[in-house]
mmCIF file of C-alpha atoms in Angstrom:
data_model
loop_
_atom_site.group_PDB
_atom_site.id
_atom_site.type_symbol
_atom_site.label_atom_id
_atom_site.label_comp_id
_atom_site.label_asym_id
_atom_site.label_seq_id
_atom_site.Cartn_x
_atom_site.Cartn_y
_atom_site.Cartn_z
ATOM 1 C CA UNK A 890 17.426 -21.878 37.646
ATOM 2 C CA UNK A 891 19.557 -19.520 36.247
ATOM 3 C CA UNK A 892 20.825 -16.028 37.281
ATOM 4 C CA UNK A 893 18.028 -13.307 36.164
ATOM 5 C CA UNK A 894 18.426 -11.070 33.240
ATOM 6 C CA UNK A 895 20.679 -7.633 33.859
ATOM 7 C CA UNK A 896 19.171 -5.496 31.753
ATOM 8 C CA UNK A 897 16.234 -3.474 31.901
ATOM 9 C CA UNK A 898 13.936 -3.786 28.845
ATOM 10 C CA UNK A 899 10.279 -3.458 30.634
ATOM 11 C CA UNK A 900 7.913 -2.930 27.704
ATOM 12 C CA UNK A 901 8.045 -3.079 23.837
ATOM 13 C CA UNK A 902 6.131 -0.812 21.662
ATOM 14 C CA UNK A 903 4.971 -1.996 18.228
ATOM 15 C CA UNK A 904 4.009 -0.345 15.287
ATOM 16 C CA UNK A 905 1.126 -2.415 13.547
ATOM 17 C CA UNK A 906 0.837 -1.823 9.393
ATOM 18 C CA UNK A 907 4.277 -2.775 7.439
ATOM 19 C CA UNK A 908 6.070 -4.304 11.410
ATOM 20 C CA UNK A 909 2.971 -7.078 12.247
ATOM 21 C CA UNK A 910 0.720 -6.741 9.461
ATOM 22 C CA UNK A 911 2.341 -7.388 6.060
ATOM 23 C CA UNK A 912 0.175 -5.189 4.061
ATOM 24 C CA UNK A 913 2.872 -2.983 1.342
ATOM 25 C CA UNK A 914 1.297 -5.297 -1.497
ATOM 26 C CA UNK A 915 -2.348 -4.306 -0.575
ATOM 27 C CA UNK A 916 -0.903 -0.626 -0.085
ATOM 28 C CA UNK A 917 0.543 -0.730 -3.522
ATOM 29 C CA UNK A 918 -1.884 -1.511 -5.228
ATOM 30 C CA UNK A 919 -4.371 1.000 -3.721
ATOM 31 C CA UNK A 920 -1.902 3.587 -4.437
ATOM 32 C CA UNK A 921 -1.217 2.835 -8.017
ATOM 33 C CA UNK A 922 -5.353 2.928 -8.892
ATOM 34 C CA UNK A 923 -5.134 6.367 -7.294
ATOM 35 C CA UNK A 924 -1.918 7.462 -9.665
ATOM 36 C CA UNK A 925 -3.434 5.521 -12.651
ATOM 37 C CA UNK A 926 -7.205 7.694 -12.090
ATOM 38 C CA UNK A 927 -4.835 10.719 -12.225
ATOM 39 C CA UNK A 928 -3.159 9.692 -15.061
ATOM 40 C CA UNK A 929 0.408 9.392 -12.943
ATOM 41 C CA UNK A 930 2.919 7.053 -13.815
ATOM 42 C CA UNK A 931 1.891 3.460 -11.756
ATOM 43 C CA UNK A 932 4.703 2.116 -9.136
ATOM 44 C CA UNK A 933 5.996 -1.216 -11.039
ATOM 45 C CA UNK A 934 6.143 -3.432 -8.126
ATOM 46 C CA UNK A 935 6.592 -3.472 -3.628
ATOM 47 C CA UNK A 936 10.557 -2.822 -3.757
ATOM 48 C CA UNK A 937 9.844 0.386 -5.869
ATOM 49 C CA UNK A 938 6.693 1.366 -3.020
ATOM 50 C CA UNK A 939 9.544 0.534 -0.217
ATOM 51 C CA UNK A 940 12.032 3.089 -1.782
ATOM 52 C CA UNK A 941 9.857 6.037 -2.732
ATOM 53 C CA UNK A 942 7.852 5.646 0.823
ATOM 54 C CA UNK A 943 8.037 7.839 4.080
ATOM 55 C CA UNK A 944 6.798 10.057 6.506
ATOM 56 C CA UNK A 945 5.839 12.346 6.474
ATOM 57 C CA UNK A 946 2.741 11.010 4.269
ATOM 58 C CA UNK A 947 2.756 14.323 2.012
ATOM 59 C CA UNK A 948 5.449 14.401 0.938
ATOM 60 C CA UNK A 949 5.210 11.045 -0.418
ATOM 61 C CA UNK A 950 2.317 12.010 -2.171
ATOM 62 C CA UNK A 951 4.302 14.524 -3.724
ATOM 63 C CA UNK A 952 7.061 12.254 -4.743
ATOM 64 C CA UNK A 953 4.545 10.492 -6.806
ATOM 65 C CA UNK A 954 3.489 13.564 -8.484
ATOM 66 C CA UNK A 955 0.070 14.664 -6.232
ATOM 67 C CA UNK A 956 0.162 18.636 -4.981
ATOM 68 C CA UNK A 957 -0.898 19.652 -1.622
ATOM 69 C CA UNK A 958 -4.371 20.823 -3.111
ATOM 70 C CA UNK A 959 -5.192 17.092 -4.666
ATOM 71 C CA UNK A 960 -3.523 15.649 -1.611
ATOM 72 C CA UNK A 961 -6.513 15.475 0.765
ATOM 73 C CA UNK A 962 -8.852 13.827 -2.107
ATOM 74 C CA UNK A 963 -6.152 11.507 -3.318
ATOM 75 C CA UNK A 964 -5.773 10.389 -0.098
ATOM 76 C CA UNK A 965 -9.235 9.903 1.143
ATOM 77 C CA UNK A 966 -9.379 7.777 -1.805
ATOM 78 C CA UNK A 967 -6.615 5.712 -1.089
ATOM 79 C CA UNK A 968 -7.830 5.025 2.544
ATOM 80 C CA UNK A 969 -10.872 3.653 0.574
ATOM 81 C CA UNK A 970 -9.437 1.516 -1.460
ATOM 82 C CA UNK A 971 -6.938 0.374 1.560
ATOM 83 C CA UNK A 972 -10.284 -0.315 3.366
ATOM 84 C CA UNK A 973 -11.396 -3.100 0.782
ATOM 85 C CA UNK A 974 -8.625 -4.923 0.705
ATOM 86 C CA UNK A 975 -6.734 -5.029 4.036
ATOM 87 C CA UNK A 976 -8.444 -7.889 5.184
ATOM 88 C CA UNK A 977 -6.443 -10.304 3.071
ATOM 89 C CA UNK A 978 -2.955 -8.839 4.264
ATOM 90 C CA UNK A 979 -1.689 -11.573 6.525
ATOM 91 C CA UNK A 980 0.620 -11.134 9.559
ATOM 92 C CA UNK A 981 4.034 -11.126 8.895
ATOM 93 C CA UNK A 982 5.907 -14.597 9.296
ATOM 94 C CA UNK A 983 6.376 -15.580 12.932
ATOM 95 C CA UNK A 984 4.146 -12.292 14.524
ATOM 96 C CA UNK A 985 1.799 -14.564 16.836
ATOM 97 C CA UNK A 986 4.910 -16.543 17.941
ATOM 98 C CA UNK A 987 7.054 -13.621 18.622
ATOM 99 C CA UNK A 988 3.947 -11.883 20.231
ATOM 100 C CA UNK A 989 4.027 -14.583 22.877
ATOM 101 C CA UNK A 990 7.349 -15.564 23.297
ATOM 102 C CA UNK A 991 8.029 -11.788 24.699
ATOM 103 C CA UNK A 992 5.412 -12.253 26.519
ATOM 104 C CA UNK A 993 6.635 -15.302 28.444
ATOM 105 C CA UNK A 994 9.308 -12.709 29.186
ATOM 106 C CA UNK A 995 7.087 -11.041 31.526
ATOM 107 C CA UNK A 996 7.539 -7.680 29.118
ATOM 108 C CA UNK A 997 4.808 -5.819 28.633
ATOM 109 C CA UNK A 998 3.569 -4.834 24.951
ATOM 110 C CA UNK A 999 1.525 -1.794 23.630
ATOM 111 C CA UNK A 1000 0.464 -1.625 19.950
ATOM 112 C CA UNK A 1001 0.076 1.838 18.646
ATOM 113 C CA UNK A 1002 -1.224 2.885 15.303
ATOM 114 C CA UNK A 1003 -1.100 5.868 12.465
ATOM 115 C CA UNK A 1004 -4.532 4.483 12.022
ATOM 116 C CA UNK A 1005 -7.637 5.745 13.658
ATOM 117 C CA UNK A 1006 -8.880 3.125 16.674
ATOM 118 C CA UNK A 1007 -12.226 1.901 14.895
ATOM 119 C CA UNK A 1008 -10.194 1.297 11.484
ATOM 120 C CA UNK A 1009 -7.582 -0.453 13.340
ATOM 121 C CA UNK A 1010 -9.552 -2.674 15.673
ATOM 122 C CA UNK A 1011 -11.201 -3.819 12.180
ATOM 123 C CA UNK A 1012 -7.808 -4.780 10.739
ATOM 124 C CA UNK A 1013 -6.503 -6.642 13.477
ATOM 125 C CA UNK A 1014 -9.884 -8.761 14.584
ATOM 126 C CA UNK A 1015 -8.905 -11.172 11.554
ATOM 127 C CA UNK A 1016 -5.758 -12.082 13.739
ATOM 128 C CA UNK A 1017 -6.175 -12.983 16.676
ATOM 129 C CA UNK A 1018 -3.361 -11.068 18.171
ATOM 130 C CA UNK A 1019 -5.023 -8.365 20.830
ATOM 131 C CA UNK A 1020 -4.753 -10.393 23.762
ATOM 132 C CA UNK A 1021 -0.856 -10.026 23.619
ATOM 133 C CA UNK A 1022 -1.081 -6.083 24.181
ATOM 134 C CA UNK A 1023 -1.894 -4.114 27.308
ATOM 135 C CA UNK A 1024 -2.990 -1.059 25.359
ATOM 136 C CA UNK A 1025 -3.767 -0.822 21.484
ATOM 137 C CA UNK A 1026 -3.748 3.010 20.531
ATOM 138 C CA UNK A 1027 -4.571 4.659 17.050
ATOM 139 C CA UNK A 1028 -4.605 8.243 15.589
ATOM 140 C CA UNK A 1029 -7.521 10.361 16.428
ATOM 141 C CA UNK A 1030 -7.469 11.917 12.565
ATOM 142 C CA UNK A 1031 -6.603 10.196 9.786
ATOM 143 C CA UNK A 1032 -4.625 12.851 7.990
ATOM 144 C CA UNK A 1033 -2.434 13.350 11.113
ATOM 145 C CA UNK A 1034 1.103 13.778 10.274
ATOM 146 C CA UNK A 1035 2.184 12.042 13.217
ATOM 147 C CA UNK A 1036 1.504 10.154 15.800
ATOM 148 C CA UNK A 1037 4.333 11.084 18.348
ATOM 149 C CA UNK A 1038 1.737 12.717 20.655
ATOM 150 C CA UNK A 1039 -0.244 9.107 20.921
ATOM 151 C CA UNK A 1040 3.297 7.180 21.853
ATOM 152 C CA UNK A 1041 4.372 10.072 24.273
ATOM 153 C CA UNK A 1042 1.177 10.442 26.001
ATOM 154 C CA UNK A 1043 0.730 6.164 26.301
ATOM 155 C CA UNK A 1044 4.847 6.475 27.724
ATOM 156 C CA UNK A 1045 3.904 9.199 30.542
ATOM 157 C CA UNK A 1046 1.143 7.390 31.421
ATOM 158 C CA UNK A 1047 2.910 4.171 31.550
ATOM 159 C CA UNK A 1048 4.889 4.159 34.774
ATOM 160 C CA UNK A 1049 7.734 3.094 32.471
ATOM 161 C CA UNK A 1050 11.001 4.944 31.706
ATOM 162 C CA UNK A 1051 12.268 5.927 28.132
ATOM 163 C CA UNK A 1052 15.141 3.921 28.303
ATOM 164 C CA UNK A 1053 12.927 0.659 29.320
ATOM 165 C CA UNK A 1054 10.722 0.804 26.521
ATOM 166 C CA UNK A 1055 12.099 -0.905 23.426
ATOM 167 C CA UNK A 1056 9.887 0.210 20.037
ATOM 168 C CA UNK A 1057 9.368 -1.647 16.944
ATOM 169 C CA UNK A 1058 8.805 -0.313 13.852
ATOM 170 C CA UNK A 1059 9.643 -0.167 10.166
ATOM 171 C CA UNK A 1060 9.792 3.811 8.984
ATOM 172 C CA UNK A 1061 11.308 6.745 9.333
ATOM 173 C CA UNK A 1062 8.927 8.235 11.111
ATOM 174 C CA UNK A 1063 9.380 5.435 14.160
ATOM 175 C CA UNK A 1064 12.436 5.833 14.039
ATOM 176 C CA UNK A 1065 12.551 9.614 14.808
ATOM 177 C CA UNK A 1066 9.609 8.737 17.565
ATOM 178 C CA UNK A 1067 11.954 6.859 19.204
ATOM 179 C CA UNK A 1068 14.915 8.904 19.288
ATOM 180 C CA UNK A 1069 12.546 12.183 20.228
ATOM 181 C CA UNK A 1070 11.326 10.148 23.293
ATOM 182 C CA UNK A 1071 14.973 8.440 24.308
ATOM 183 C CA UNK A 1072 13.532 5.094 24.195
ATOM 184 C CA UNK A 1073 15.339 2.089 22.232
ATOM 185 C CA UNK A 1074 14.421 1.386 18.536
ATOM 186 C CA UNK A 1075 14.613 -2.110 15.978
ATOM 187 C CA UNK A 1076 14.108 -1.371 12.352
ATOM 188 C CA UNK A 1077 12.100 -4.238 11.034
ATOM 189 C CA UNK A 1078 13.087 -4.272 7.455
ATOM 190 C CA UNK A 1079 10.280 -5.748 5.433
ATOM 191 C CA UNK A 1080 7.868 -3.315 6.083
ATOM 192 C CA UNK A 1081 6.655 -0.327 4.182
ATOM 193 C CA UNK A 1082 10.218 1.556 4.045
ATOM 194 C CA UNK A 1083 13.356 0.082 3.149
ATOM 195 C CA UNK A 1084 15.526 0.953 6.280
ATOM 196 C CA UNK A 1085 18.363 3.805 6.007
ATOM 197 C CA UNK A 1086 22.084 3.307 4.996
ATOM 198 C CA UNK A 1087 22.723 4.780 8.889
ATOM 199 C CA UNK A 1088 23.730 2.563 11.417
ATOM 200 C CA UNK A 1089 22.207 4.114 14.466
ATOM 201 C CA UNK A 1090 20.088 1.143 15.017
ATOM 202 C CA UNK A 1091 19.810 -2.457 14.982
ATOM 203 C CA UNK A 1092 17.885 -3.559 11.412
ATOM 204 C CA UNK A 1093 15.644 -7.028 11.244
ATOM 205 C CA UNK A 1094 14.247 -8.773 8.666
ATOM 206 C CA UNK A 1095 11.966 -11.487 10.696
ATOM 207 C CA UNK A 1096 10.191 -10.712 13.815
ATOM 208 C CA UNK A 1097 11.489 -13.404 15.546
ATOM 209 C CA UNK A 1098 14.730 -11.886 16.235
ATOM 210 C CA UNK A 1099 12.993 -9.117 17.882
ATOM 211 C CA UNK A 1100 12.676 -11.220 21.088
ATOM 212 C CA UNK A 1101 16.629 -11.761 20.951
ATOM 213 C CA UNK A 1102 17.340 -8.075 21.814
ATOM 214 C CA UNK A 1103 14.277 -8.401 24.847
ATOM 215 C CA UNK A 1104 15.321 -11.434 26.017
ATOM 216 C CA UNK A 1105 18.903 -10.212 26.676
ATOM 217 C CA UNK A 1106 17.614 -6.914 28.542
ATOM 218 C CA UNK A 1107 14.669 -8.372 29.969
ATOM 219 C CA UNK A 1108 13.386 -7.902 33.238
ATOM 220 C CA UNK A 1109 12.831 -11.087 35.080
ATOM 221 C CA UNK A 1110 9.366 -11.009 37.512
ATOM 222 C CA UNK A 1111 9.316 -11.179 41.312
ATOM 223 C CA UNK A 1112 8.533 -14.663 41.028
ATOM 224 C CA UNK A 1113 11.726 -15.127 38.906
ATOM 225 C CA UNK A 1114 13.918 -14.193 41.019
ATOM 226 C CA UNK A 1115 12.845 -16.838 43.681
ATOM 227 C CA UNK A 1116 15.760 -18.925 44.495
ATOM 228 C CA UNK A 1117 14.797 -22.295 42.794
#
């Protein structure tokens, strides 16, 4: 057996729409029936979504021409339409595998949501994919412009330390989660943002590589470090 692993990644926290679920198509398309209804010019394809996307959600709204007073109604009706059609929105290539192999690690994994718990447990049932996560945690209201509180309360309750938790994610507004809380951050880069021109952190474009940067930090169990 080999010598254990020397660094100290103890849990990974993943965001779930755009980083597991590959849903910017179904997104897109709910979006542009809401622009077309208000006679707003339509976004031409997923790359144009990616660039004109962020947090917070308002303020993408107004990018695509809809005010603060039509923003509430424009985006209950988007959440609609998002409803219908999430269901066909697969995972993104290799999530299940890369779900488990960090698992095998013996690191723990938390899924937490900008979507309410009884919307999210409906999109994920299709998948499969809860038994990899100790905890899966959602936004309380659905027009919440963050969900910071949900990730900071889930890390004090954890036991873990900031600088143990890795976090997944593919926006701006996990990104500036992570650095608020001091824990470690991956861009995954097919998501629902295109990443930033800033180097600050590392940027993937398939899950799989994800379990590189655990496995190299990992914490290896008691059990592990049994001589063999």
């Amino acid at each position: 057996m080999g010598p254990p692993y020397d660094t100290d990644v103890e849990a990974v926290c993943w965001d779930w729409n755009g980083t597991l679920l590959d849903d910017a198509a179904v997104a897109l398309t709910a979006m542009n029936v809401v622009l077309h209804e208000r006679a707003l010019p339509v976004l031409p394809d997923v790359d144009a979504y990616r660039h004109v996307f962020g947090f917070p959600v308002q303020a993408f709204y107004a990018r695509l021409g809809i005010g603060d007073a039509d923003f509430r109604p424009a985006a209950q009706r988007y959440l609609e339409l998002f409803a219908t059609e999430v269901a066909r929105a697969p995972l993104h290539d290799g999530a299940g595998a890369t779900l488990s192999a960090v698992g095998r690690l013996g690191v723990a994994q938390v899924l937490i949501s900008a979507t309410v718990p009884p919307v999210l447990e409906r999109q994920m049932a299709p998948h499969g994919i809860a038994r990899h996560f100790d905890q899966v945690l959602g936004i309380t209201d659905a027009y919440a412009p963050s969900k910071t509180d949900v990730v900071a309360r889930w890390l004090r309750s954890s036991g873990h330390t900031p600088e143990r938790v890795l976090m997944v994610g593919d926006t701006n507004h996990d990104e500036e989660i992570a650095e608020e809380l001091g824990v470690e951050f991956v861009r995954f880069a097919r998501g629902h943002q295109e990443p930033p021109d800033h180097d600050r952190h590392p940027v993937v474009r398939h899950l799989r590589d994800v379990v590189q940067h655990v496995r190299a930090r990992a914490v290896r169990s008691p059990a592990e470090h049994r001589p063999a």
